[in-house]
Every structure is written in structure tokens, then in C-alpha cells.
Coordinates of C-alpha atoms and ligand atoms in Angstrom, one line a residue:
X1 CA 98.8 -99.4 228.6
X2 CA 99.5 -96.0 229.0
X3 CA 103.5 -96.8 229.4
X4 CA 103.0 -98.7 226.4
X5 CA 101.4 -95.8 224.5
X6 CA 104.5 -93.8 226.1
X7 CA 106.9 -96.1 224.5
X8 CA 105.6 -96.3 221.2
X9 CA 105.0 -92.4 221.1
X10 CA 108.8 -92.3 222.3
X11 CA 110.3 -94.8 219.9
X12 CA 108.2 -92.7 217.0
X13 CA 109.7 -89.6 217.7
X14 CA 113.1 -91.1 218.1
X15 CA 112.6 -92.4 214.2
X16 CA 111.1 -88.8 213.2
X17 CA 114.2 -87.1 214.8
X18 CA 116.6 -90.0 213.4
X19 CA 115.1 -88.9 209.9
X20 CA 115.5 -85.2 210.3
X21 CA 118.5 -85.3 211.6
X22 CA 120.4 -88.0 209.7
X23 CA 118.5 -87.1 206.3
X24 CA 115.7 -89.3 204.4
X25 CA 118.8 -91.8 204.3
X26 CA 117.0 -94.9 202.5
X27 CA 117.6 -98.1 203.2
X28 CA 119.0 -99.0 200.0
X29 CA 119.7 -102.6 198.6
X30 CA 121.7 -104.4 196.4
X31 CA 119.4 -106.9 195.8
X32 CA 115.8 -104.5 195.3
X33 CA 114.6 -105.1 192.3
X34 CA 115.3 -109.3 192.2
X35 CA 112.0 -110.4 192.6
X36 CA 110.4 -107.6 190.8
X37 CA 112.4 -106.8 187.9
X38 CA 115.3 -109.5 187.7
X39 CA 115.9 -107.8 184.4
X40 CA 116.6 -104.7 185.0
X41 CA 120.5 -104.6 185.4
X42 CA 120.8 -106.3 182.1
X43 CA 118.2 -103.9 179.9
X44 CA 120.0 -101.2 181.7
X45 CA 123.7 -102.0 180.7
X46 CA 123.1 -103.1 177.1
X47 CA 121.1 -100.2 176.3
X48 CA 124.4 -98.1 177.9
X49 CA 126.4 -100.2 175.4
X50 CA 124.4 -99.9 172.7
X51 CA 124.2 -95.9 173.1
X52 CA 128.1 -96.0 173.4
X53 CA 128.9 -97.6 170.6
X54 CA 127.0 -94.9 168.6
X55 CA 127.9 -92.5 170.6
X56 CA 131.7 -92.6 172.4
X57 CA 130.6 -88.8 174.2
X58 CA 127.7 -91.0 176.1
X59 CA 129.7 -92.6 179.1
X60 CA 131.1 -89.5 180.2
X61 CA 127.7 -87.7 180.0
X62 CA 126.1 -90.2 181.9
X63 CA 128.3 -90.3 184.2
X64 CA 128.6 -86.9 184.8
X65 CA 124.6 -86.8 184.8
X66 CA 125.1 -88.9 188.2
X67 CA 127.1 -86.3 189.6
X68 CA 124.9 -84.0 188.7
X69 CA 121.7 -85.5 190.0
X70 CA 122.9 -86.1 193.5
X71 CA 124.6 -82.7 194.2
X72 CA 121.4 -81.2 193.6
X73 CA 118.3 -82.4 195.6
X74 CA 119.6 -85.9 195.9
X75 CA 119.4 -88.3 193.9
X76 CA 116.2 -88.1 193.1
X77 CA 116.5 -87.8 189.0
X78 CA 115.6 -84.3 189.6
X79 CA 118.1 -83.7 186.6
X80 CA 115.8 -85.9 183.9
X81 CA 112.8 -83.7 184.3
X82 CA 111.9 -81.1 181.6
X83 CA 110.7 -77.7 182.4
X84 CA 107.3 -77.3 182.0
X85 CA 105.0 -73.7 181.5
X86 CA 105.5 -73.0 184.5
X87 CA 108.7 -73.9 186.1
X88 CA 112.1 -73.9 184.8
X89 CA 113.7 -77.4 185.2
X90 CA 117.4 -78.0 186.3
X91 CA 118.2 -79.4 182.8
X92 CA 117.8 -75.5 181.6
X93 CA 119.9 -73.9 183.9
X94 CA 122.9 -72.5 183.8
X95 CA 125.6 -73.4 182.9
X96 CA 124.1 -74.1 179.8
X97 CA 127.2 -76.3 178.5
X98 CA 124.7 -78.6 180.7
X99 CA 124.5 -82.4 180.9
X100 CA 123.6 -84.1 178.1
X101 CA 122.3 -87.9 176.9
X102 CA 118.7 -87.7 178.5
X103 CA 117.3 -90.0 175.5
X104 CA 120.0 -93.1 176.7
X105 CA 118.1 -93.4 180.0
X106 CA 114.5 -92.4 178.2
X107 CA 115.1 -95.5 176.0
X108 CA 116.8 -97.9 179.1
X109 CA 113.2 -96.8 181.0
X110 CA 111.1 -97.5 178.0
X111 CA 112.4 -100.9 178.0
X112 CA 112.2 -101.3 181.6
X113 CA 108.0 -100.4 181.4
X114 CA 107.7 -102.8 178.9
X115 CA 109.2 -105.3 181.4
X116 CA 108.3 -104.7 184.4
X117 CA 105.9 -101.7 184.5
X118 CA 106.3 -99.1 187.1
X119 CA 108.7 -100.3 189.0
X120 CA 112.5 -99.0 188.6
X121 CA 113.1 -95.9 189.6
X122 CA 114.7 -92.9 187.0
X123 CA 116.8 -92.0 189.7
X124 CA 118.5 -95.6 189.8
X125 CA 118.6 -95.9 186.1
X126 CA 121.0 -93.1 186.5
X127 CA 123.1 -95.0 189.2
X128 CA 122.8 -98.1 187.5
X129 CA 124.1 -96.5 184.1
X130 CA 127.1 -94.5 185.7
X131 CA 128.3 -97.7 187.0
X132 CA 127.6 -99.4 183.6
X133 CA 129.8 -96.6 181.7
X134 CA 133.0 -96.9 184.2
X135 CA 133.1 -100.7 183.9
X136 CA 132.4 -100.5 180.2
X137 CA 135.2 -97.9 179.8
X138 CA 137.8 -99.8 182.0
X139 CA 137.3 -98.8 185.0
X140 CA 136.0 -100.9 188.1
X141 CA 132.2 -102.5 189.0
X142 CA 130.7 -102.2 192.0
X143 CA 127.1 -103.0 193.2
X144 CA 124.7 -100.5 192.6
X145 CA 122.9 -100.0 195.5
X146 CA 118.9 -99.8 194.7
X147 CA 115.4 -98.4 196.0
X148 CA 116.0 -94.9 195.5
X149 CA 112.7 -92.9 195.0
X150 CA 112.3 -90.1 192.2
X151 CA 111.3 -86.5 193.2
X152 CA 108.9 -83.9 191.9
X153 CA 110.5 -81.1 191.9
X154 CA 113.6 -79.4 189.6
X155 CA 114.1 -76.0 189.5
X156 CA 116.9 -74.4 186.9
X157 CA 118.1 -71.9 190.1
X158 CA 119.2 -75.2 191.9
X159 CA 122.3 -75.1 189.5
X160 CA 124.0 -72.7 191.4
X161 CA 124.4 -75.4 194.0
X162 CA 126.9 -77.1 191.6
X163 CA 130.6 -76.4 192.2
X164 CA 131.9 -74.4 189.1
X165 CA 135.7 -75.1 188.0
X166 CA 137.3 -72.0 189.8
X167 CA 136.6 -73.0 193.0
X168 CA 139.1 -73.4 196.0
X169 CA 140.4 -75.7 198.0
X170 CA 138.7 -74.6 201.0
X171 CA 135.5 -74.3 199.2
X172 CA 135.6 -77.5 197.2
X173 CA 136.0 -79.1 200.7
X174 CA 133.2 -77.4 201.8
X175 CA 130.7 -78.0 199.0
X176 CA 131.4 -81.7 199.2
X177 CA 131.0 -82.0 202.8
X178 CA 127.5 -80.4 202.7
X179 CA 126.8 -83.4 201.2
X180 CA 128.5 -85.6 203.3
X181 CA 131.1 -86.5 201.2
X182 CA 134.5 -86.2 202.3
X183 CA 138.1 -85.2 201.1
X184 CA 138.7 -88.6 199.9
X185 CA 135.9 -88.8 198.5
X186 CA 136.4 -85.5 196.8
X187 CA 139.8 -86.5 195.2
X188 CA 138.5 -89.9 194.1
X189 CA 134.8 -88.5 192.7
X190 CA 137.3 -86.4 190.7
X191 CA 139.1 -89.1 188.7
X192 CA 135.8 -89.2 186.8
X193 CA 137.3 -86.4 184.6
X194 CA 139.0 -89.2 183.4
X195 CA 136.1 -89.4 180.9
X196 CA 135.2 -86.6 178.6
X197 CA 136.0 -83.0 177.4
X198 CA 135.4 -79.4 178.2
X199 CA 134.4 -76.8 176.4
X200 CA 136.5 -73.7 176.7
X201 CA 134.5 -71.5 178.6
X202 CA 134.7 -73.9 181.4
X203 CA 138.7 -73.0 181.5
X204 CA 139.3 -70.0 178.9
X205 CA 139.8 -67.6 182.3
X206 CA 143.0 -70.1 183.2
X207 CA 144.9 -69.9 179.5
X208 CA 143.5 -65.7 178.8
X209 CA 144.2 -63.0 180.5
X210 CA 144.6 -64.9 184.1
X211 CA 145.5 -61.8 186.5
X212 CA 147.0 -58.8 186.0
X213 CA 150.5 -60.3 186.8
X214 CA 149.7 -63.4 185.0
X215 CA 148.5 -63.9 181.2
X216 CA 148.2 -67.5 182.4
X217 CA 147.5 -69.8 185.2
X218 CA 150.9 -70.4 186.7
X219 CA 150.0 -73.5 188.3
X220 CA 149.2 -75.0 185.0
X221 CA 151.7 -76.6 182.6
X222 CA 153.7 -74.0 180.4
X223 CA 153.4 -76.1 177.1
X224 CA 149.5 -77.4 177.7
X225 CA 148.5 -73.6 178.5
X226 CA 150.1 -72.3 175.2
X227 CA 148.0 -75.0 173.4
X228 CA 145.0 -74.1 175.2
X229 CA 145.5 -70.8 174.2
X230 CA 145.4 -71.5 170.9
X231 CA 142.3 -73.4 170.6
X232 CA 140.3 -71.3 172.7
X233 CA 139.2 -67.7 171.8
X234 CA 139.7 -64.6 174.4
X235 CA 136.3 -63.5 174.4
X236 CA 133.9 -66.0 172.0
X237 CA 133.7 -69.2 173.4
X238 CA 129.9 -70.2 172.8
X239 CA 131.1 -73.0 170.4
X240 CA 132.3 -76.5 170.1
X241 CA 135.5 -75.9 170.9
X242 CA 138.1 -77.2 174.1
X243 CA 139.8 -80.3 175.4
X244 CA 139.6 -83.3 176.5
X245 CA 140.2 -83.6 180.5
X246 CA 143.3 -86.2 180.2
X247 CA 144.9 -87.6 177.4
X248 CA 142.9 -91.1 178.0
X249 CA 139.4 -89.4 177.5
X250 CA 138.1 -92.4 176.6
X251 CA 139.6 -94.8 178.8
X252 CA 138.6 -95.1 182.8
X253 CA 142.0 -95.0 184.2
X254 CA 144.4 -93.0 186.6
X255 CA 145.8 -90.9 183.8
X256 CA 144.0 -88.0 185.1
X257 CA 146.4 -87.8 188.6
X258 CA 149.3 -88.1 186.1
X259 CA 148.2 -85.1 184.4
X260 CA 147.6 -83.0 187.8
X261 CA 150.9 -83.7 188.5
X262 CA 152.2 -82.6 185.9
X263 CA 150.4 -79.2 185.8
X264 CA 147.9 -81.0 183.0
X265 CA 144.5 -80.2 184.8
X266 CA 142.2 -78.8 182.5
X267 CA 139.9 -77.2 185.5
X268 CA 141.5 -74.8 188.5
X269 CA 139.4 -77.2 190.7
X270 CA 141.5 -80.2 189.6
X271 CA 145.1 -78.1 189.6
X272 CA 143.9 -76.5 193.0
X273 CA 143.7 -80.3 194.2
X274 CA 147.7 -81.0 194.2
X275 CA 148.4 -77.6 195.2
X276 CA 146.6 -78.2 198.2
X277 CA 148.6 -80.2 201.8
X278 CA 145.3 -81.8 202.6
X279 CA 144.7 -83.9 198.9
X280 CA 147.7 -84.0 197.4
X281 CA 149.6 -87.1 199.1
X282 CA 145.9 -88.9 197.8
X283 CA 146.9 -87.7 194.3
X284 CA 150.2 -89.1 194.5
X285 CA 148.7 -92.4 195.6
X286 CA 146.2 -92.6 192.8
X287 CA 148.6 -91.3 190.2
X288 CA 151.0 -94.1 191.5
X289 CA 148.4 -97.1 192.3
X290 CA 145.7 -97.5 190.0
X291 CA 144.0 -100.5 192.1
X292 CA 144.1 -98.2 194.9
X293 CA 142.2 -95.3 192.5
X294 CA 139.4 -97.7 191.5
X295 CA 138.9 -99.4 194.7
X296 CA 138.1 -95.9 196.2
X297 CA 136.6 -94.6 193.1
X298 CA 133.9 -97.5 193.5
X299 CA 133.5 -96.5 197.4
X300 CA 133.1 -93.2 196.7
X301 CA 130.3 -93.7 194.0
X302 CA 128.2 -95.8 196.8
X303 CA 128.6 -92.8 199.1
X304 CA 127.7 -90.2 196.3
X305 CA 124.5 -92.8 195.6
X306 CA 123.4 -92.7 198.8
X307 CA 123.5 -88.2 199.2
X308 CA 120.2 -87.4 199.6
X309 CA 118.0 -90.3 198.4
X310 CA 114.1 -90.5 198.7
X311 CA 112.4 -93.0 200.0
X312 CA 109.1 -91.1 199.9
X313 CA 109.0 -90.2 195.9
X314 CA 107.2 -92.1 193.4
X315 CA 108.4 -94.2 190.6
X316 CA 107.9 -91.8 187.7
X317 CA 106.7 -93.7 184.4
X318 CA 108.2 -91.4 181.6
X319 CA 111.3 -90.0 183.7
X320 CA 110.9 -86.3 181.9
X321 CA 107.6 -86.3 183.7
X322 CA 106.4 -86.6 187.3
X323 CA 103.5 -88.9 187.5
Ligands
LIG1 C1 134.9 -81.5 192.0 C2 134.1 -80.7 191.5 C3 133.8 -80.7 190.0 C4 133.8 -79.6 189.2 C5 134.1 -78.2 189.6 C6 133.5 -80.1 187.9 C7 133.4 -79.3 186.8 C8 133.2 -79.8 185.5 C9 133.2 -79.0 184.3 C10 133.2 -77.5 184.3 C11 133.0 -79.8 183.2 C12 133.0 -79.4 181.7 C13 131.7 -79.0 181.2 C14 131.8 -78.6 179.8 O1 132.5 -77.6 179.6 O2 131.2 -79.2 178.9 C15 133.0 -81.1 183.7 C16 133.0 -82.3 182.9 C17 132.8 -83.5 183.4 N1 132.6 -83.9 184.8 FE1 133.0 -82.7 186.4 N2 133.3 -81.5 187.9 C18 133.4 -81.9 189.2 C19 133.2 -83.1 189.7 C20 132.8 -84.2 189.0 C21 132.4 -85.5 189.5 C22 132.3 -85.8 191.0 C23 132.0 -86.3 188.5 C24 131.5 -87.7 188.4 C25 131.6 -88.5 189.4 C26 132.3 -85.5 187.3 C27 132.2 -86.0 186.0 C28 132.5 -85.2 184.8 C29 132.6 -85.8 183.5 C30 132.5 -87.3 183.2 C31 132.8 -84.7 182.6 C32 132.9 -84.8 181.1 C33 131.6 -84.6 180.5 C34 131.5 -84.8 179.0 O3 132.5 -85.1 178.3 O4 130.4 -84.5 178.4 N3 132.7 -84.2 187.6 N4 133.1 -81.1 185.1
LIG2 C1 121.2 -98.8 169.5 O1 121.5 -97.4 169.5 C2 121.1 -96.7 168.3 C3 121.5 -95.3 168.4 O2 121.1 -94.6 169.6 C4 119.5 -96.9 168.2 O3 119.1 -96.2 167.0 C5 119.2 -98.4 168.2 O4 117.8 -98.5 168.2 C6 119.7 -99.0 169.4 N1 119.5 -100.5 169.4 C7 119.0 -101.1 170.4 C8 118.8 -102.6 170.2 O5 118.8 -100.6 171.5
LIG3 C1 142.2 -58.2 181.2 O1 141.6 -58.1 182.5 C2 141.5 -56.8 183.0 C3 140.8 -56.9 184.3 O2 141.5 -57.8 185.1 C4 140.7 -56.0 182.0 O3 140.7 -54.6 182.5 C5 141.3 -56.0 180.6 O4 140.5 -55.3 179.7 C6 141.5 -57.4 180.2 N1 142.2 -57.5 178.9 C7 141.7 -58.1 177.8 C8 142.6 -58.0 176.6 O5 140.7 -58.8 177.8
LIG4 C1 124.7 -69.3 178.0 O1 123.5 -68.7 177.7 C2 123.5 -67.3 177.7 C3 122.1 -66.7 177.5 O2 121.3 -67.6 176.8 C4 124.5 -66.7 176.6 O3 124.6 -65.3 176.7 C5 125.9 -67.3 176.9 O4 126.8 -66.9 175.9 C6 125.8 -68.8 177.0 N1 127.1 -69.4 177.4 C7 127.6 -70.4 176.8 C8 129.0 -70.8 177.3 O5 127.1 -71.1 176.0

């Protein structure tokens, strides 16, 4: 009895040291919601449709909402919460040329209580819709992994845990290894500027007044930093203005490695990429091979889906809100 006791103390604190060690790493599953909400991948992708036919800027936002989510507590659709009285949510921090399309997954959830009340997680609405845009856009599926939790807690000082555009190689590395994300992983997560735009503040300190040798970035295309130049204003950049991050913005393809190659990167963190030994033979693969891009792409998104998931959250009702 007691050796039994001994065991089963032993093999619980072997679990409780797995879990602090390894991370609250879920076991998530393709096949989750099946029994309990069969519909769920199908309210969730027409309702990404839907949006994007309205709206063509709503696949790169949500997708970039995704990225967003897990880099900062997990994902854990700490990003969808609003700030309340007395706390200041992530959504309001800075930079405050933030994440938008919050009401594309509000109305994907809505339709999900109506058909299957409390039961799908914000958090892998998000996952489910960045996979929807990718695929919608031309890019590749992949099977969402499922059973993520949501969290109860966003704070607007997390943001500072988000890489901003003038990082280095080094520390670009670094921040996506904190998360357990690798160089590959890195490089491929990054073809997701594929999609969208900037606005100039993100990039004005490349094309104005670069260093007191250079007026401009010198890594960066002679031509496309002239036209940047132009559009963006030395010192007033608080408005709409700025570029689109390849010349495909709305197509998922491999354009974007073509661009870094040819000194077309609209961010120092995606120039800095082919400057750099360790990621630029990867960049030259994915420029080349687009198969090869989207194969890794899809990988990469799993392993970015998996950073810091919950298992011991709750399944919010109104994702703005903790229950
Ligand atoms: C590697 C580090 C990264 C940095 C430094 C970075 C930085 C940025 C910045 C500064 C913007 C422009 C924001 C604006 O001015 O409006 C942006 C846009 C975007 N990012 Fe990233 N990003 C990174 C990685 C990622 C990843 C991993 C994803 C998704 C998997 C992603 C998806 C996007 C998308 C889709 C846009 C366009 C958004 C839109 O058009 O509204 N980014 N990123
Ligand atoms: C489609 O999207 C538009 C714009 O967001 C919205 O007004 C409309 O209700 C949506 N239709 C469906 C069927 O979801
Ligand atoms: C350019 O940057 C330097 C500091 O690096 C600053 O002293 C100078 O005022 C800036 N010039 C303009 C025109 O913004
Ligand atoms: C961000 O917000 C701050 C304060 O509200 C403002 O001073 C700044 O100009 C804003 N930046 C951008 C790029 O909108």
C-alpha cells in the first residue's frame, strides 16, 4: 500500500514537473470539436469568406491577429479582450497601428453560440481563421490543431514582448526561440508578409534620415527606397499612408523571398533575414521553390498554434469578455 501510495505520489510529481518544465503544452487535436460542434470549421471559414469579400484588408489582419495572440501569453485569445476600467488590454497597447478585424471573429463566435453553445474556444477561432485566410488567399491548408483554452488576463504592457521591425538577426533569433520556435520557423512564419501593408511609421526610419553616413538603408533597394521616400513623410506619419509588404499583397505566395532578394523588404527585420549566413540559403530555397515555402509555412503555423496553449482556461462566451 504504502509503495503504491509512493508510486502514485512519484508518477504525480513526474506529470507536475513534466508541466512546468515543458510548458501547459495541451494535448491538442485535430479532430476536438467532431462530436461537439461538427460545424464549426465550416461557420468559421464562410464567415472568413464572407468578411473578405467585403473587406480584402481582413485576411492579412487575421492572420496577423494569430501571430499576435501566441507571441504574447500563448495562444490564449488574450489579443480579443477589451480593456476594461481597470486594466488596459493588449488590443490598446502600443504600437497603436495595432491588429485589427476583432468584429470577423465576434461574428464567427456568435454563430458558433447559436450552434453549439459554449463550446469552441476564441482562441481557436483565431487559429482556425488564420488557416482559413492563407488557403482562401492561395496559399496552403493544413489541419488546425484544436482544444486550446482562452485566458483571463491581457495586459497592454505585454506588447513590448512583440518583436518590432528593427530588430537584428541575433535578436530575431532570440525572440522566436523564447517561444520555441526556431530559425526555420522564423524565415517561414515570415512569408506571412506576403499578405498586407504597412504603415510608414513601421519603416519611415529605413527610407529618412537612416544614420549619419546614410540618408537611407543601404541594404534596401536604391529605386524602392526613393519611392518610399516619397510617400512617407520625415517626421508626420500618424496617417494612412505606406506600402504594401510584396507586390502580391493580396495573393499567399513566395513573392515576398523574391522581394528580399532583391533588396525589396519593406521591414529591417525581413532585409536583416538575407543579410544574415544563418537564414539566407532558406530564403533562397523559398524564393526558388514555392512548394517547399508552403509545406513549411503550414508546419510552422502548427508549431506557432501550439506556443503556449492553455489547457486550464475557460471557453469565453463573448470573446471580448472573460466569463
Ligand atoms: C518576424 C518578426 C515580425 C515583425 C518584426 C513583424 C512586424 C510587422 C509590422 C511592423 C507590420 C506592419 C504594421 C503596420 O504598420 O500596420 C506587420 C504587418 C503584418 N505582419 Fe508581421 N511581423 C513579424 C512576423 C509576422 C508573423 C510571424 C506573421 C504571421 C504569421 C506576421 C503577419 C503580418 C501580416 C499579415 C501583416 C500585414 C497586416 C495588415 O495588412 O493589416 N508577421 N508585421
Ligand atoms: C457578410 O459580411 C458583411 C460585411 O461584414 C455583413 O454585413 C453580412 O452580414 C455578412 N453576411 C453573412 C451571411 O455573414
Ligand atoms: C537626423 O538624425 C540626427 C541624429 O542621428 C539628428 O540630429 C538630425 O536632426 C536628424 N535630421 C533630420 C532632418 O531629421
Ligand atoms: C501612437 O499614440 C501616441 C499617443 O497616443 C501618439 O503620440 C503617436 O503619434 C501614435 N503613433 C502612431 C504611429 O499612430
Amino acid at each position: 500500500m504504502a509503495a503504491q501510495n509512493s508510486k502514485i505520489i512519484f508518477f504525480s510529481a513526474f506529470i507536475l514537473l513534466s508541466v512546468a518544465v515543458f510548458g501547459s503544452q495541451a494535448a491538442l487535436d485535430n479532430h476536438y470539436y467532431d462530436q461537439t460542434c461538427p460545424q464549426a470549421e465550416y461557420i468559421i471559414s464562410q464567415t472568413v469568406l464572407n468578411a473578405s469579400i467585403y473587406d480584402p484588408k481582413v485576411p492579412a489582419r487575421l492572420l496577423r491577429m494569430f501571430f499576435h495572440d501566441c507571441f504574447i501569453r500563448g495562444c490564449d485569445a488574450s489579443i480579443l479582450l477589451d480593456s476594461t476600467p481597470g486594466n488596459k488590454a493588449e488590443k490598446d497597447g502600443p504600437p497603436n497601428i495595432s491588429v485589427r478585424a476583432f468584429y470577423v471573429i465576434d461574428d464567427a463566435k456568435a454563430k458558433l453560440e447559436k450552434a453549439c453553445p459554449h463550446t469552441v474556444s476564441c482562441a481557436d477561432v483565431i487559429a482556425m481563421a488564420a488557416r482559413d485566410v492563407v488557403t482562401m488567399t492561395g496559399g496552403p491548408y493544413w489541419k488546425v490543431l484544436k482544444g486550446r483554452k482562452d485566458g483571463r488576463l491581457s495586459k497592454a504592457s505585454d506588447t513590448t514582448n512583440l518583436p518590432p521591425p528593427f530588430l537584428n538577426a541575433d535578436q530575431l533569433i532570440q525572440t522566436f526561440a523564447n517561444r520555441g520556435l526556431g530559425i526555420k520557423e522564423l524565415v517561414a512564419l515570415s512569408g506571412a508578409h506576403t499578405l498586407g501593408f504597412s504603415h510608414c511609421a513601421s519603416f519611415v526610419a529605413r527610407v529618412h534620415n537612416f544614420s549619419t553616413i546614410h540618408e537611407t538603408d543601404p541594404s534596401m533597394n536604391a529605386e524602392f527606397a526613393s519611392m518610399l521616400k516619397k510617400k512617407c513623410s520625415r517626421s508626420n506619419n500618424n496617417g494612412d499612408a505606406g506600402q504594401f509588404l510584396d507586390s502580391t499583397a493580396s495573393r499567399f505566395d513566395n513573392d515576398y523571398y523574391r522581394q528580399i532578394i532583391a533588396g525589396k523588404g519593406v521591414f529591417g527585420t525581413d532585409q536583416v533575414m538575407y543579410n544574415d549566413q544563418r537564414t539566407r540559403s532558406m530564403i533562397e530555397a523559398f524564393a526558388k521553390d514555392q512548394n517547399l515555402f508552403f509545406r513549411e509555412f503550414a508546419a510552422s503555423m502548427i508549431k506557432l498554434g501550439n506556443v503556449g496553449v492553455n489547457e486550464v482556461g475557460e471557453v469565453r462566451l463573448n470573446c471580448r469578455r472573460m466569463n
